[in-house]
Amino acid sequence: MTTPSEDPRIEAAAARLKEAAHERADAYGPPLWEPIWKRPRTPKSQAQKKQELRKQRRRLQAAGRRRFFAGQSRRPRPRQNRIGSAAARRDARALSRLRHSNAWLG
């Protein structure tokens, strides 16, 4: 495959387009808003870094505490409560069977 010969007219048109794009960019000025990952980094002092780490540690410890106490609340309920709910389930099952049967027709 051969490369196309360079046409000076095409090159000139491309250069003009590029120049016009630069002029428009200069006319608009710098962007009003820029995503944070494109902004230049500002160096942080050691005190700022340590403060951020303290905040992060506190946040993680609080999350761990919440997770621990959430696990505590899922402990098995007292046996009496479970027996009562089992009886209630049995009653509900019996009522459901009665409702879906033809016993009430007789």
mmCIF file of N, CA, C and O in Angstrom, residues 43-80:
data_model
loop_
_atom_site.group_PDB
_atom_site.id
_atom_site.type_symbol
_atom_site.label_atom_id
_atom_site.label_comp_id
_atom_site.label_asym_id
_atom_site.label_seq_id
_atom_site.Cartn_x
_atom_site.Cartn_y
_atom_site.Cartn_z
ATOM 1 N N PRO A 43 0.359 21.187 46.398
ATOM 2 C CA PRO A 43 1.045 20.364 47.400
ATOM 3 C C PRO A 43 0.445 20.570 48.785
ATOM 4 O O PRO A 43 0.045 21.680 49.143
ATOM 5 N N LYS A 44 0.375 19.482 49.556
ATOM 6 C CA LYS A 44 -0.184 19.550 50.912
ATOM 7 C C LYS A 44 0.944 19.514 51.925
ATOM 8 O O LYS A 44 1.954 18.830 51.715
ATOM 9 N N SER A 45 0.733 20.200 53.022
ATOM 10 C CA SER A 45 1.729 20.158 54.088
ATOM 11 C C SER A 45 1.562 18.853 54.872
ATOM 12 O O SER A 45 0.533 18.181 54.769
ATOM 13 N N GLN A 46 2.572 18.519 55.646
ATOM 14 C CA GLN A 46 2.517 17.293 56.453
ATOM 15 C C GLN A 46 1.324 17.339 57.417
ATOM 16 O O GLN A 46 0.648 16.337 57.618
ATOM 17 N N ALA A 47 1.067 18.525 57.992
ATOM 18 C CA ALA A 47 -0.044 18.662 58.944
ATOM 19 C C ALA A 47 -1.371 18.362 58.256
ATOM 20 O O ALA A 47 -2.226 17.672 58.825
ATOM 21 N N GLN A 48 -1.529 18.860 57.018
ATOM 22 C CA GLN A 48 -2.778 18.598 56.284
ATOM 23 C C GLN A 48 -2.934 17.114 55.994
ATOM 24 O O GLN A 48 -4.021 16.549 56.128
ATOM 25 N N LYS A 49 -1.844 16.461 55.586
ATOM 26 C CA LYS A 49 -1.895 15.029 55.299
ATOM 27 C C LYS A 49 -2.293 14.245 56.539
ATOM 28 O O LYS A 49 -3.146 13.356 56.486
ATOM 29 N N LYS A 50 -1.667 14.588 57.663
ATOM 30 C CA LYS A 50 -1.963 13.872 58.911
ATOM 31 C C LYS A 50 -3.408 14.093 59.334
ATOM 32 O O LYS A 50 -4.073 13.170 59.811
ATOM 33 N N GLN A 51 -3.906 15.315 59.134
ATOM 34 C CA GLN A 51 -5.293 15.605 59.509
ATOM 35 C C GLN A 51 -6.250 14.775 58.660
ATOM 36 O O GLN A 51 -7.221 14.213 59.176
ATOM 37 N N GLU A 52 -5.954 14.679 57.336
ATOM 38 C CA GLU A 52 -6.804 13.856 56.467
ATOM 39 C C GLU A 52 -6.794 12.407 56.907
ATOM 40 O O GLU A 52 -7.824 11.736 56.926
ATOM 41 N N LEU A 53 -5.606 11.905 57.255
ATOM 42 C CA LEU A 53 -5.507 10.514 57.697
ATOM 43 C C LEU A 53 -6.260 10.297 59.005
ATOM 44 O O LEU A 53 -6.890 9.255 59.204
ATOM 45 N N ARG A 54 -6.198 11.285 59.902
ATOM 46 C CA ARG A 54 -6.957 11.179 61.163
ATOM 47 C C ARG A 54 -8.452 11.086 60.883
ATOM 48 O O ARG A 54 -9.159 10.254 61.446
ATOM 49 N N LYS A 55 -8.930 11.961 59.966
ATOM 50 C CA LYS A 55 -10.352 11.937 59.595
ATOM 51 C C LYS A 55 -10.737 10.580 59.010
ATOM 52 O O LYS A 55 -11.765 10.007 59.349
ATOM 53 N N GLN A 56 -9.875 10.081 58.118
ATOM 54 C CA GLN A 56 -10.152 8.798 57.469
ATOM 55 C C GLN A 56 -10.196 7.677 58.504
ATOM 56 O O GLN A 56 -11.082 6.827 58.481
ATOM 57 N N ARG A 57 -9.226 7.680 59.442
ATOM 58 C CA ARG A 57 -9.187 6.640 60.473
ATOM 59 C C ARG A 57 -10.453 6.696 61.329
ATOM 60 O O ARG A 57 -11.059 5.662 61.618
ATOM 61 N N ARG A 58 -10.854 7.925 61.701
ATOM 62 C CA ARG A 58 -12.061 8.075 62.519
ATOM 63 C C ARG A 58 -13.290 7.552 61.774
ATOM 64 O O ARG A 58 -14.136 6.865 62.353
ATOM 65 N N ARG A 59 -13.361 7.863 60.466
ATOM 66 C CA ARG A 59 -14.501 7.432 59.655
ATOM 67 C C ARG A 59 -14.548 5.906 59.566
ATOM 68 O O ARG A 59 -15.603 5.294 59.723
ATOM 69 N N LEU A 60 -13.382 5.292 59.351
ATOM 70 C CA LEU A 60 -13.333 3.834 59.235
ATOM 71 C C LEU A 60 -13.652 3.158 60.566
ATOM 72 O O LEU A 60 -14.319 2.125 60.601
ATOM 73 N N GLN A 61 -13.175 3.744 61.659
ATOM 74 C CA GLN A 61 -13.476 3.164 62.980
ATOM 75 C C GLN A 61 -14.973 3.245 63.271
ATOM 76 O O GLN A 61 -15.567 2.296 63.784
ATOM 77 N N ALA A 62 -15.583 4.375 62.915
ATOM 78 C CA ALA A 62 -17.026 4.522 63.138
ATOM 79 C C ALA A 62 -17.793 3.492 62.316
ATOM 80 O O ALA A 62 -18.754 2.885 62.796
ATOM 81 N N ALA A 63 -17.337 3.268 61.070
ATOM 82 C CA ALA A 63 -18.002 2.273 60.220
ATOM 83 C C ALA A 63 -17.855 0.887 60.832
ATOM 84 O O ALA A 63 -18.804 0.093 60.834
ATOM 85 N N GLY A 64 -16.670 0.575 61.364
ATOM 86 C CA GLY A 64 -16.449 -0.724 62.001
ATOM 87 C C GLY A 64 -17.346 -0.905 63.211
ATOM 88 O O GLY A 64 -17.905 -1.987 63.428
ATOM 89 N N ARG A 65 -17.478 0.161 63.994
ATOM 90 C CA ARG A 65 -18.357 0.092 65.169
ATOM 91 C C ARG A 65 -19.798 -0.170 64.745
ATOM 92 O O ARG A 65 -20.485 -1.011 65.330
ATOM 93 N N ARG A 66 -20.240 0.572 63.718
ATOM 94 C CA ARG A 66 -21.614 0.364 63.238
ATOM 95 C C ARG A 66 -21.814 -1.071 62.775
ATOM 96 O O ARG A 66 -22.834 -1.690 63.065
ATOM 97 N N ARG A 67 -20.812 -1.598 62.046
ATOM 98 C CA ARG A 67 -20.917 -2.959 61.536
ATOM 99 C C ARG A 67 -20.989 -3.964 62.687
ATOM 100 O O ARG A 67 -21.756 -4.908 62.659
ATOM 101 N N PHE A 68 -20.171 -3.722 63.718
ATOM 102 C CA PHE A 68 -20.159 -4.626 64.870
ATOM 103 C C PHE A 68 -21.513 -4.638 65.561
ATOM 104 O O PHE A 68 -22.082 -5.695 65.836
ATOM 105 N N PHE A 69 -22.057 -3.442 65.833
ATOM 106 C CA PHE A 69 -23.324 -3.391 66.560
ATOM 107 C C PHE A 69 -24.491 -3.878 65.705
ATOM 108 O O PHE A 69 -25.474 -4.396 66.222
ATOM 109 N N ALA A 70 -24.380 -3.720 64.379
ATOM 110 C CA ALA A 70 -25.420 -4.270 63.501
ATOM 111 C C ALA A 70 -25.430 -5.789 63.620
ATOM 112 O O ALA A 70 -26.491 -6.416 63.630
ATOM 113 N N GLY A 71 -24.239 -6.390 63.733
ATOM 114 C CA GLY A 71 -24.149 -7.842 63.912
ATOM 115 C C GLY A 71 -24.709 -8.273 65.245
ATOM 116 O O GLY A 71 -25.341 -9.330 65.360
ATOM 117 N N GLN A 72 -24.487 -7.445 66.275
ATOM 118 C CA GLN A 72 -24.997 -7.780 67.613
ATOM 119 C C GLN A 72 -26.519 -7.831 67.623
ATOM 120 O O GLN A 72 -27.115 -8.645 68.303
ATOM 121 N N SER A 73 -27.138 -6.938 66.851
ATOM 122 C CA SER A 73 -28.603 -6.861 66.895
ATOM 123 C C SER A 73 -29.251 -8.050 66.193
ATOM 124 O O SER A 73 -30.439 -8.241 66.291
ATOM 125 N N ARG A 74 -28.451 -8.823 65.448
ATOM 126 C CA ARG A 74 -29.027 -9.969 64.738
ATOM 127 C C ARG A 74 -28.891 -11.253 65.558
ATOM 128 O O ARG A 74 -28.949 -12.333 65.006
ATOM 129 N N ARG A 75 -28.664 -11.129 66.837
ATOM 130 C CA ARG A 75 -28.538 -12.310 67.688
ATOM 131 C C ARG A 75 -29.877 -13.056 67.734
ATOM 132 O O ARG A 75 -30.930 -12.441 67.574
ATOM 133 N N PRO A 76 -29.845 -14.371 68.010
ATOM 134 C CA PRO A 76 -31.115 -15.117 68.075
ATOM 135 C C PRO A 76 -32.032 -14.542 69.151
ATOM 136 O O PRO A 76 -31.576 -14.139 70.212
ATOM 137 N N ARG A 77 -33.281 -14.509 68.853
ATOM 138 C CA ARG A 77 -34.268 -13.989 69.802
ATOM 139 C C ARG A 77 -34.491 -15.010 70.924
ATOM 140 O O ARG A 77 -34.164 -16.195 70.757
ATOM 141 N N PRO A 78 -35.089 -14.591 72.032
ATOM 142 C CA PRO A 78 -35.366 -15.543 73.113
ATOM 143 C C PRO A 78 -36.243 -16.703 72.615
ATOM 144 O O PRO A 78 -37.057 -16.529 71.708
ATOM 145 N N ARG A 79 -36.070 -17.862 73.234
ATOM 146 C CA ARG A 79 -36.739 -19.072 72.765
ATOM 147 C C ARG A 79 -38.265 -18.926 72.827
ATOM 148 O O ARG A 79 -38.979 -19.395 71.950
ATOM 149 N N GLN A 80 -38.742 -18.266 73.862
ATOM 150 C CA GLN A 80 -40.179 -18.092 74.043
ATOM 151 C C GLN A 80 -40.797 -17.403 72.819
ATOM 152 O O GLN A 80 -41.841 -17.803 72.336
#
